Short mmCIF file of C-alpha atoms in Angstrom, two decimals:
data_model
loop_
_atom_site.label_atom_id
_atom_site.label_comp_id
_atom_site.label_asym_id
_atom_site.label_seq_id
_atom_site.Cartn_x
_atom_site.Cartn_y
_atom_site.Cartn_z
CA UNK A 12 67.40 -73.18 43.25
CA UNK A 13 63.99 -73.16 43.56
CA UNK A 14 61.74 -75.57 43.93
CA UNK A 15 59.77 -76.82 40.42
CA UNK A 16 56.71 -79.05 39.58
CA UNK A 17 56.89 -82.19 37.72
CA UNK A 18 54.29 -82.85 34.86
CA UNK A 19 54.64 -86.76 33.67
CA UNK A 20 51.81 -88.16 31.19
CA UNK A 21 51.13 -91.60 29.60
CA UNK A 22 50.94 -91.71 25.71
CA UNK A 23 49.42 -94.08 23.17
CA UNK A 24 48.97 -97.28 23.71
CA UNK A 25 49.40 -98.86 26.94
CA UNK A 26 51.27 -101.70 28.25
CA UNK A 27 50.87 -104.08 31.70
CA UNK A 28 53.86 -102.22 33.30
CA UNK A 29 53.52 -98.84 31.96
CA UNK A 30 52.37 -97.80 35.40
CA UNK A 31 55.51 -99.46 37.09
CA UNK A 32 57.17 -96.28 35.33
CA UNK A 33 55.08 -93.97 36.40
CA UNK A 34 55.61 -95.59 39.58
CA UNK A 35 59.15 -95.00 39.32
CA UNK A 36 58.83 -91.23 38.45
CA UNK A 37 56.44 -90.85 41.26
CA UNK A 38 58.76 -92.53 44.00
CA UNK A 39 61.51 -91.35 42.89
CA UNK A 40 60.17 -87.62 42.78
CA UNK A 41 58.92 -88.23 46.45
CA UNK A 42 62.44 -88.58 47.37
CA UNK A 43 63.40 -85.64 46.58
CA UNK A 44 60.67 -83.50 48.12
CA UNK A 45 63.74 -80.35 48.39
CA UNK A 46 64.35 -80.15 44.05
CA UNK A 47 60.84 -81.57 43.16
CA UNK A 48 57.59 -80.17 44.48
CA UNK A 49 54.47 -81.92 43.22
CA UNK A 50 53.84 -84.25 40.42
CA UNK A 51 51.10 -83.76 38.46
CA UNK A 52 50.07 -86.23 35.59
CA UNK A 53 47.76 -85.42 32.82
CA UNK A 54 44.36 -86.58 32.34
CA UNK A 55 44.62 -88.87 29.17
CA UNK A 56 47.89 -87.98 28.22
CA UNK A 57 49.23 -84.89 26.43
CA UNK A 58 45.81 -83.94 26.40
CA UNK A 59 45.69 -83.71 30.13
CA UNK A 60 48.74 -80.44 29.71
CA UNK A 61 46.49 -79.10 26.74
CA UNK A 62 43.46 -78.68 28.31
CA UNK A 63 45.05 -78.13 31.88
CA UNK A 64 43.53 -80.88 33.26
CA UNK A 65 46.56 -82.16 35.88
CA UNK A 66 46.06 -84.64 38.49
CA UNK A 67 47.55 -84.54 41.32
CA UNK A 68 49.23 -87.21 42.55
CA UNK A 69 50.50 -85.62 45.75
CA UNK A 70 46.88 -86.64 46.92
CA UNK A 71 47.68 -90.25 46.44
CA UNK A 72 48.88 -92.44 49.61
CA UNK A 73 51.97 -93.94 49.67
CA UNK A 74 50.03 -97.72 49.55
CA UNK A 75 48.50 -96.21 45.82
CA UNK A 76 51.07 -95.95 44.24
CA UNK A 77 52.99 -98.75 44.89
CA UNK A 78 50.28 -100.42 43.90
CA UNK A 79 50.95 -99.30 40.33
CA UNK A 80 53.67 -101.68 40.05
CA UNK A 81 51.14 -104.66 39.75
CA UNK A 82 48.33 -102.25 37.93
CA UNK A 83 48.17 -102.86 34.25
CA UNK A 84 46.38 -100.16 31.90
CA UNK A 85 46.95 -96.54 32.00
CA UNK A 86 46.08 -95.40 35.69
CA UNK A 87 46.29 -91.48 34.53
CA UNK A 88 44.51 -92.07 31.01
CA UNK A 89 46.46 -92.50 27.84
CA UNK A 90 46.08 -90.82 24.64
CA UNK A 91 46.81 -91.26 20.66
CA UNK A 92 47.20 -87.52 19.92
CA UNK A 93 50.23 -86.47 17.87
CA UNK A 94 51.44 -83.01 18.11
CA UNK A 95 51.81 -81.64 14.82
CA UNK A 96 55.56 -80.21 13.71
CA UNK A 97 56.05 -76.82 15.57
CA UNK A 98 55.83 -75.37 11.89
CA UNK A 99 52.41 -76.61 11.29
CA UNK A 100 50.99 -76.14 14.83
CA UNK A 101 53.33 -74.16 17.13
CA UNK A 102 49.82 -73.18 19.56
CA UNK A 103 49.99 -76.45 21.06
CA UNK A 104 53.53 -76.38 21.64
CA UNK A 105 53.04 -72.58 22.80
CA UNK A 106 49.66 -73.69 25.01
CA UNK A 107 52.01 -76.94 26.83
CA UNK A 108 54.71 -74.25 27.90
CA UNK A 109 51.57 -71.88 28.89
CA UNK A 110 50.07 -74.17 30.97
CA UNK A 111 53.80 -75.25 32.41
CA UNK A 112 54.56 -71.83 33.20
CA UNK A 113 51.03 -71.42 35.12
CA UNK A 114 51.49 -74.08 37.14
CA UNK A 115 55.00 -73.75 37.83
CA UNK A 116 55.87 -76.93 35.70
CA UNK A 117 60.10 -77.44 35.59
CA UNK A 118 60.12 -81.11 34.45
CA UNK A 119 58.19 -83.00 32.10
CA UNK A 120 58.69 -86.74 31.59
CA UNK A 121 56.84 -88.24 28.96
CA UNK A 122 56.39 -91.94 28.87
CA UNK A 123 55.85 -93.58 25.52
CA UNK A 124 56.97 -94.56 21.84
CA UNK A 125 58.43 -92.82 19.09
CA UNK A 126 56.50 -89.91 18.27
CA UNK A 127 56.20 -89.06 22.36
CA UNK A 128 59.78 -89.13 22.31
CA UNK A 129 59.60 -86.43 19.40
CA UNK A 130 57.39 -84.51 21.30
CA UNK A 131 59.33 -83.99 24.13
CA UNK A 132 61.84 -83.58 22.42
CA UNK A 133 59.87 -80.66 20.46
CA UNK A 134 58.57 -79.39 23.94
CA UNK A 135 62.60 -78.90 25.60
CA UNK A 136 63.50 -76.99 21.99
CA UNK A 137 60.20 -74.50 22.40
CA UNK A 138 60.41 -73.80 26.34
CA UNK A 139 64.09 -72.39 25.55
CA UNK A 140 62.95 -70.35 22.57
CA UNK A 141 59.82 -69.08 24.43
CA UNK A 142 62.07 -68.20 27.81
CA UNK A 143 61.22 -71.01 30.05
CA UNK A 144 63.38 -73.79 30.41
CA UNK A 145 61.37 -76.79 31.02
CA UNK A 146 64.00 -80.51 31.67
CA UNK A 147 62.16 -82.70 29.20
CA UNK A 148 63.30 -86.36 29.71
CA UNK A 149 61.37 -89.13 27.90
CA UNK A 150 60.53 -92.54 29.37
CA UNK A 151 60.52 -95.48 27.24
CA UNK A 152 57.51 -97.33 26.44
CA UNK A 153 56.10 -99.70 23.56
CA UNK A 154 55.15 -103.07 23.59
CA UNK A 155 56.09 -103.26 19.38
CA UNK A 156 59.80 -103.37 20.82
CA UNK A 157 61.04 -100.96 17.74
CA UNK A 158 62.37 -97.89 20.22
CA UNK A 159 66.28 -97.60 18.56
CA UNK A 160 69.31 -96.92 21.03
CA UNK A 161 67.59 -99.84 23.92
CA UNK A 162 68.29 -103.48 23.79
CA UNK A 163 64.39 -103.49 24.78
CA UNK A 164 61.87 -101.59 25.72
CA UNK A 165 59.65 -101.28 29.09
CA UNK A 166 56.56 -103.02 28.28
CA UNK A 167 57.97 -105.87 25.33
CA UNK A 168 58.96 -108.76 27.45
CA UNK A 169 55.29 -109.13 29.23
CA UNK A 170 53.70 -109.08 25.96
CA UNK A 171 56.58 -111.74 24.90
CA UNK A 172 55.89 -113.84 27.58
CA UNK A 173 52.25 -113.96 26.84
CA UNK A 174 52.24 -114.66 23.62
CA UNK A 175 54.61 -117.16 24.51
CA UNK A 176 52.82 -118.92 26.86
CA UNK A 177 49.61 -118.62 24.45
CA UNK A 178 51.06 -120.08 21.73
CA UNK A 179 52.25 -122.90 24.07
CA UNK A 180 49.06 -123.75 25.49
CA UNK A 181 46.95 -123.61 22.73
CA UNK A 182 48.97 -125.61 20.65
CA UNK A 183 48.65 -128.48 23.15
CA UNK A 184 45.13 -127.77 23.09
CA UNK A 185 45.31 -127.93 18.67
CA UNK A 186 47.36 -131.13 19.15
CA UNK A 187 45.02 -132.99 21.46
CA UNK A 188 41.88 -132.50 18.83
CA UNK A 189 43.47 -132.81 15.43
CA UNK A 190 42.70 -135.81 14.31
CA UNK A 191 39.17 -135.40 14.48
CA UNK A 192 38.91 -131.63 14.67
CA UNK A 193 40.81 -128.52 13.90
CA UNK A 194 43.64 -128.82 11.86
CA UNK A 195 45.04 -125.42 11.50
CA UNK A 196 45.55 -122.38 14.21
CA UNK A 197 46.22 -118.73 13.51
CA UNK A 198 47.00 -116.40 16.63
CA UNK A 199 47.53 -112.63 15.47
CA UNK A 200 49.27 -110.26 17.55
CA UNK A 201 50.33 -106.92 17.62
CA UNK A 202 53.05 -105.31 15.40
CA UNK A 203 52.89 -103.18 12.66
CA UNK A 204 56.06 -102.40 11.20
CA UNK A 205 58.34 -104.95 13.56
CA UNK A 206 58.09 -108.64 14.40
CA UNK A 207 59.48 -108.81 17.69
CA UNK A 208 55.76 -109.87 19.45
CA UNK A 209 55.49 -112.78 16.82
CA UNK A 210 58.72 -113.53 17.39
CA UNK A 211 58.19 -114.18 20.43
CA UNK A 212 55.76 -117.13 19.85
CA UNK A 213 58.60 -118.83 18.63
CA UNK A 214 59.59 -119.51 22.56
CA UNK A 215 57.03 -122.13 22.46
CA UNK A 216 58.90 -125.07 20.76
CA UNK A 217 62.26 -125.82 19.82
CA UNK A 218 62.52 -129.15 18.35
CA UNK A 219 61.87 -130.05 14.66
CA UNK A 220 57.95 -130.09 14.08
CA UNK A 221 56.91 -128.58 17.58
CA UNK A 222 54.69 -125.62 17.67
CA UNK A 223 54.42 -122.65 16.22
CA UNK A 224 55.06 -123.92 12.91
CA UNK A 225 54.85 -120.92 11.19
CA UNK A 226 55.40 -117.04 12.11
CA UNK A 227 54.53 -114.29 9.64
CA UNK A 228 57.00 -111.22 10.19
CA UNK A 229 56.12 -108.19 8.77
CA UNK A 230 59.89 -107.77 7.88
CA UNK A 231 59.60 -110.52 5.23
CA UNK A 232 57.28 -110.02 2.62
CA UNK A 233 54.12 -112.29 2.76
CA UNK A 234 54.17 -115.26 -0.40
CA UNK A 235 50.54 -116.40 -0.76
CA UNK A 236 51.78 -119.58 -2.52
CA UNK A 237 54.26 -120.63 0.28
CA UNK A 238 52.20 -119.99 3.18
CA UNK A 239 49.69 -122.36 1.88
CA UNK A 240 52.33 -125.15 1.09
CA UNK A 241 54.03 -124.74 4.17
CA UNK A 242 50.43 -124.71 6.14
CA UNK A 243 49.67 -128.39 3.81
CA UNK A 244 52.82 -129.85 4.42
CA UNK A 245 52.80 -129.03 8.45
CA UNK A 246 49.12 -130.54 8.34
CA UNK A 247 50.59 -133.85 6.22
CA UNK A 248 53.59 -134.32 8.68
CA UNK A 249 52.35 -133.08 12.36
CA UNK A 250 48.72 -133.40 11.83
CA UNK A 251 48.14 -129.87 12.64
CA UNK A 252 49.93 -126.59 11.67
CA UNK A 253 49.87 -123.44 14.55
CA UNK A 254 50.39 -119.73 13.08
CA UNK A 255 51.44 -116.76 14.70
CA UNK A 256 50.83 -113.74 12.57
CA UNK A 257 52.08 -110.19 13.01
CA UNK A 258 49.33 -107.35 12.08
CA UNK A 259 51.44 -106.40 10.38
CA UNK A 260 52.40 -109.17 7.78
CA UNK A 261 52.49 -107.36 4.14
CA UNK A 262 52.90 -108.28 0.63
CA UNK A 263 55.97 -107.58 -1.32
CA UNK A 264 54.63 -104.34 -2.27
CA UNK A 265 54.12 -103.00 0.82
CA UNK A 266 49.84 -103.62 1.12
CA UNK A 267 49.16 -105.27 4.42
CA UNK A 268 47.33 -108.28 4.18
CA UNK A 269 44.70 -107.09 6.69
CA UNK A 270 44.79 -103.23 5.31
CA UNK A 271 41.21 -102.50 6.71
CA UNK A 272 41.59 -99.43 4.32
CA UNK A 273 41.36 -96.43 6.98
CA UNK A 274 43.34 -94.80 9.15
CA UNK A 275 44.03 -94.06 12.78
CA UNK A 276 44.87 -90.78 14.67
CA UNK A 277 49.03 -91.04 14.20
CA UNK A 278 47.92 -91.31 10.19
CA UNK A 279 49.02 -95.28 10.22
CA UNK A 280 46.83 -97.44 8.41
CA UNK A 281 44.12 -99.16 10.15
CA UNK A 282 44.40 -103.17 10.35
CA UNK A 283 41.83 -104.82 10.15
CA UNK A 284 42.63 -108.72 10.95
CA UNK A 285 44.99 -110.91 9.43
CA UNK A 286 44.02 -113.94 11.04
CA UNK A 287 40.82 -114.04 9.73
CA UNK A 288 42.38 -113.03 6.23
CA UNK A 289 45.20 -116.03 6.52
CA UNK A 290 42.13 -118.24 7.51
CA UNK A 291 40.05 -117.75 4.68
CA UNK A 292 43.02 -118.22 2.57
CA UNK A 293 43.49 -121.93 3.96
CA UNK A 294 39.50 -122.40 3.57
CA UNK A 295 39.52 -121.88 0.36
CA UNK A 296 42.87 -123.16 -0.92
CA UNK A 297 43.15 -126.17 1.64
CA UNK A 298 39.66 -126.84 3.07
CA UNK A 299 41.12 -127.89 6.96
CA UNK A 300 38.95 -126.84 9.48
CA UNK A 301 40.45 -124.25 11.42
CA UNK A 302 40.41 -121.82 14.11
CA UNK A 303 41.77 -118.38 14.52
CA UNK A 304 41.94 -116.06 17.33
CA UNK A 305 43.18 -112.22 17.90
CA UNK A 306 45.17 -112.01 20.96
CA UNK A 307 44.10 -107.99 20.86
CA UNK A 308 43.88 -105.75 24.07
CA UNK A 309 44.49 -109.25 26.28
CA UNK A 310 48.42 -109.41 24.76
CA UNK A 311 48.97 -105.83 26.25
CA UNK A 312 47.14 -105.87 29.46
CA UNK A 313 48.02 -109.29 31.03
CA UNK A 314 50.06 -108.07 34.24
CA UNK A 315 48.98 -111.59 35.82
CA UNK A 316 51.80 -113.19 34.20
CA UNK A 317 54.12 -110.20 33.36
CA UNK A 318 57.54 -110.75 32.65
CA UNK A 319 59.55 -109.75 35.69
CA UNK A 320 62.61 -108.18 34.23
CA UNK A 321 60.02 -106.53 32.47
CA UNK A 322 58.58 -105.01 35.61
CA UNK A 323 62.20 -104.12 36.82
CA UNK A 324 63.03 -102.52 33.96
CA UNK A 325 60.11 -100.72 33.38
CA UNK A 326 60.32 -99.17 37.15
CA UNK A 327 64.18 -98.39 36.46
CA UNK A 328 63.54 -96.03 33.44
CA UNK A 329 61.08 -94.24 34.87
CA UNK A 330 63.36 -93.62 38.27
CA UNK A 331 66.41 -93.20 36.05
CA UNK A 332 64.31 -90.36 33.97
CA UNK A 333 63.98 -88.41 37.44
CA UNK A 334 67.59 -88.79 38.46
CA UNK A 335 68.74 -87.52 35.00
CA UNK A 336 66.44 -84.42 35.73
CA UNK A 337 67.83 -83.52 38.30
CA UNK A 338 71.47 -84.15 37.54
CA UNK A 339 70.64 -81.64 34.85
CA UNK A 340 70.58 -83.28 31.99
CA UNK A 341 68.44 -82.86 29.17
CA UNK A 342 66.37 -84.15 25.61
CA UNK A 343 67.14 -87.69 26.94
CA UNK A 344 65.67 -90.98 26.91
CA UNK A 345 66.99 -93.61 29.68
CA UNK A 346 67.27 -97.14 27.90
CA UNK A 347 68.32 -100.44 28.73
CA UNK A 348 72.02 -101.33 28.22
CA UNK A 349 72.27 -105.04 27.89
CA UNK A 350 75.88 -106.08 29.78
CA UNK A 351 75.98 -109.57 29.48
CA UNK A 352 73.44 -112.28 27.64
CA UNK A 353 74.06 -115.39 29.77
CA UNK A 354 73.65 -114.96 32.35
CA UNK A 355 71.59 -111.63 31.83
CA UNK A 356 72.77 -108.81 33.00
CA UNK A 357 71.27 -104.92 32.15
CA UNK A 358 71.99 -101.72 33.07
CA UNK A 359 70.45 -98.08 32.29
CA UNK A 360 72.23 -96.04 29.42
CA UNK A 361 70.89 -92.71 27.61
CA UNK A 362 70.12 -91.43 24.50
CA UNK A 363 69.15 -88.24 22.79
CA UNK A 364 65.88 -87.65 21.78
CA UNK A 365 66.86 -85.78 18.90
CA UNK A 366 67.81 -89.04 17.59
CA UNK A 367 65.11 -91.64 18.85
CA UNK A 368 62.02 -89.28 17.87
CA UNK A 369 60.32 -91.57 15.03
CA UNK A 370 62.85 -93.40 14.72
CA UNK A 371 62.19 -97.83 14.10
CA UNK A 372 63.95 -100.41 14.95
CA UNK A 373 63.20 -103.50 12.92
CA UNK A 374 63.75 -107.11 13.39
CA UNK A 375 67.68 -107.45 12.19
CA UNK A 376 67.27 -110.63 9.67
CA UNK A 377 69.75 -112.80 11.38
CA UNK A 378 67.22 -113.38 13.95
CA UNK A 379 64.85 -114.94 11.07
CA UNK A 380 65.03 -118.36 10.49
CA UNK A 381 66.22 -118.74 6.35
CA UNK A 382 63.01 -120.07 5.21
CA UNK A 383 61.19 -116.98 7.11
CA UNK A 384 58.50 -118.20 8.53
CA UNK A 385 60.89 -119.03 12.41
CA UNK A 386 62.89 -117.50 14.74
CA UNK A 387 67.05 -118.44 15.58
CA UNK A 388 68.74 -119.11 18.00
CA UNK A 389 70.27 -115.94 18.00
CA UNK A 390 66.30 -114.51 18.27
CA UNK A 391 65.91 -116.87 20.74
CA UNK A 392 69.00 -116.29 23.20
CA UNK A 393 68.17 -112.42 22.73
CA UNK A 394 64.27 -112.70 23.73
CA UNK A 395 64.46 -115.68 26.53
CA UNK A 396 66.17 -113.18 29.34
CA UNK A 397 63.08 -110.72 28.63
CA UNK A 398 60.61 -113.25 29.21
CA UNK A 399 62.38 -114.43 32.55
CA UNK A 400 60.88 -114.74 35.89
CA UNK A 401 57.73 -114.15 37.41
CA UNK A 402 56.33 -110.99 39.07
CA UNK A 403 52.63 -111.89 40.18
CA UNK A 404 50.13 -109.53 41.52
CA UNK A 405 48.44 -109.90 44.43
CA UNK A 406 45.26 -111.39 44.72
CA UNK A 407 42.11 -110.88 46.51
CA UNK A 408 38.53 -113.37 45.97
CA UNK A 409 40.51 -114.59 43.34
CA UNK A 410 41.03 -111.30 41.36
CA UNK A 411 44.10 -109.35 40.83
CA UNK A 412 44.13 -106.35 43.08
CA UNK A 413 44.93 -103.18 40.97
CA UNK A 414 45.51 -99.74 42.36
CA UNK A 415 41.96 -97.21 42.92
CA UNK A 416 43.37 -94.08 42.52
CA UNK A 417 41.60 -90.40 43.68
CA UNK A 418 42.71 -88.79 40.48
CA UNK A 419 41.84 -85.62 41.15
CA UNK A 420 42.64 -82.78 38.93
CA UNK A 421 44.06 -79.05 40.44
CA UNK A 422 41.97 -76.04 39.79
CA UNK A 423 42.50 -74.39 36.49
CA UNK A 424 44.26 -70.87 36.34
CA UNK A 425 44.13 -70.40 33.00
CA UNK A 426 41.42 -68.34 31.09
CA UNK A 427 40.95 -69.97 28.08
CA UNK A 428 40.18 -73.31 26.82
CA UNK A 429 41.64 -74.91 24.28
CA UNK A 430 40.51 -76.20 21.27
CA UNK A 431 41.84 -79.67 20.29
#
């Protein structure tokens, strides 16, 4: 059997330990120098196989990329560019296997959500049609938590255990001032469609009254009128009330309370800010002083505290996605099996892309608390193993150390350019 290339790109948005995957691919690649000959990774994603600009990685030392494991970002360049249906589009799908063939390209391992499982997905269906069998395996990525078929996904528990910690800490902060100062907190984080990342800011407290007092899920459909009573009543009783807000938080017919009224380049509507929204809300209605933050970028990129089952798993899918290459498999997904809840135990199981591509996986409801506006105990003996354990970075003049990769790109031996 002869020897092939490996192609392995980073899509959409990234996550702290998105680079212990590729990490994982690398490594596990290296191993197996006799089936797998280099591994190139595109420049900014898909894009990078598009416009043939490959990196390769074989010009990285040993000491770089093991030093992805503690590297948060996207060390290749990410993208948010969806390939269209092979109906609509089939040149892109026709340029990826062009490019493959060129550069004598046998595996491709895609590592990201939904629609990059799709794609590569779309990308093993083509390369048969066209005559050239490409492996395409897809690595899980997404720090919304709403891949089906995995108890979690690679990059979810570090943004849990931020948010966590967050909403700890600045509550103590909220509770030390309110008497004389700010009453009411709103933290907003990330997720769209699912409410696993607020969730997750239900870790903070346990006990009756502790903080957060209220989490907005986009699952359950935002009541103007309640929110406000429940924010009053919290004020009355605790002295201060602490919010954590999905993005994502809607109205029972399906507007988003933050619709900024645009859209992004997936064709999802653009958010604009809830907390601000929620805040002005309690202005006006209420009149407590309050204070509102977005936790933004920092949710997604804080490898300083990552999660480190997180970091474990996140290196296993990506070596698992390798070793199912090469076993022969195909159109998969590795994804995290979990064995046993206390104590936590996880293995790696499959699934076919054919049935993850855009596919969600929402909160189920018996994880929100009746009233919805908490998490259960069910929620919370489901998200407390993700969060576990510590897997710090190392330091140098008080910085984290991240990996400086060459990143250089192979020569081009295609004619043409394409056109995005």
């Amino acid at each position: 059997m002869a020897i092939k290339n490996a192609f392995y790109a980073q899509s959409g948005g990234v996550t702290a330990v998105i680079n212990a995957s590729a990490c994982g691919v690398i490594q596990t690649a290296r191993k197996h120098s006799d089936k797998i000959g280099k591994v190139y990774a595109g420049r900014n994603g898909i894009i990078g196989a598009l416009k043939e600009e490959l990196i390769d990685t074989s010009l990285e030392s040993d000491e770089a990329i093991q030093a992805l494991i503690h590297t948060p970002g996207g060390a290749f360049g990410s993208c948010r560019y969806k390939l269209k249906n092979l109906s609509e589009n089939q040149r892109e799908y026709e340029r990826l296997i062009e490019v493959f063939r060129a550069h004598d390209i046998g595996y491709f391992f895609y590592n990201g959500g939904g629609d990059s499982q799709d794609t590569a997905y779309k990308v093993s269906q083509l390369g048969e049609k066209m005559g050239y069998p490409i492996t395409c395996i897809g690595v899980p990525k997404t720090v919304d938590n709403d891949l089906p078929f995995t108890d979690c996904c690679p990059g979810f528990g570090s943004v849990a255990k931020y948010i966590a910690t967050s909403t700890l800490e600045a509550s103590l902060d909220i509770k030390s001032m309110c008497e004389t100062s700010t009453k009411v907190f709103i933290l907003e984080v990330m997720g769209r469609h699912a409410g696993w990342i607020a969730a997750a800011g239900g870790l903070a407290g346990e006990g009756d009254g502790e903080p957060p007092h209220i989490i907005l899920f986009p699952e359950v459909p935002f009541n103007r009128e309640k929110f406000l009573e429940r924010v009053d009543h919290c004020v009355k009783e605790y002295g201060y009330c602490v919010v954590v807000a999905s993005e994502g938080a809607q109205y029972e017919d399906g507007r988003f309370v933050a619709d900024a009224g645009a859209k992004d380049a997936f064709g999802h509507t653009q958010l604009g800010g809830v907390a601000p929204a929620l805040a002005n809300m309690v202005r006006q209605a209420l009149g407590h002083k309050y204070h509102w933050a977005v936790a933004d970028y920092l949710q997604r990129a804080a490898r300083h505290i990552a999660s480190a089952t997180d970091v474990e798993q996140a290196y296993a899918v990506g070596e698992a996605a390798v070793e199912m290459a090469l076993a022969g498999k195909q159109a998969l997904m590795p994804t995290i099996v979990r064995e046993q809840a206390a104590p936590y135990r996880w293995s790696i199981g499959e699934a076919n892309l054919s049935e993850v591509a855009n596919q969600e996986k929402k909160m189920p409801i018996h994880y929100i608390r009746d009233d919805g506006f908490g998490i259960t105990e069910d929620c919370r003996a489901y998200l407390q193993p993700l969060i576990a354990g510590e897997n710090f970075p190392p330091f140098e003049n008080g910085l984290p150390k991240v990996a400086k990769l060459k990143n250089q790109l192979v020569e081009k031996k295609l004619r043409t350019e394409f056109e995005l």
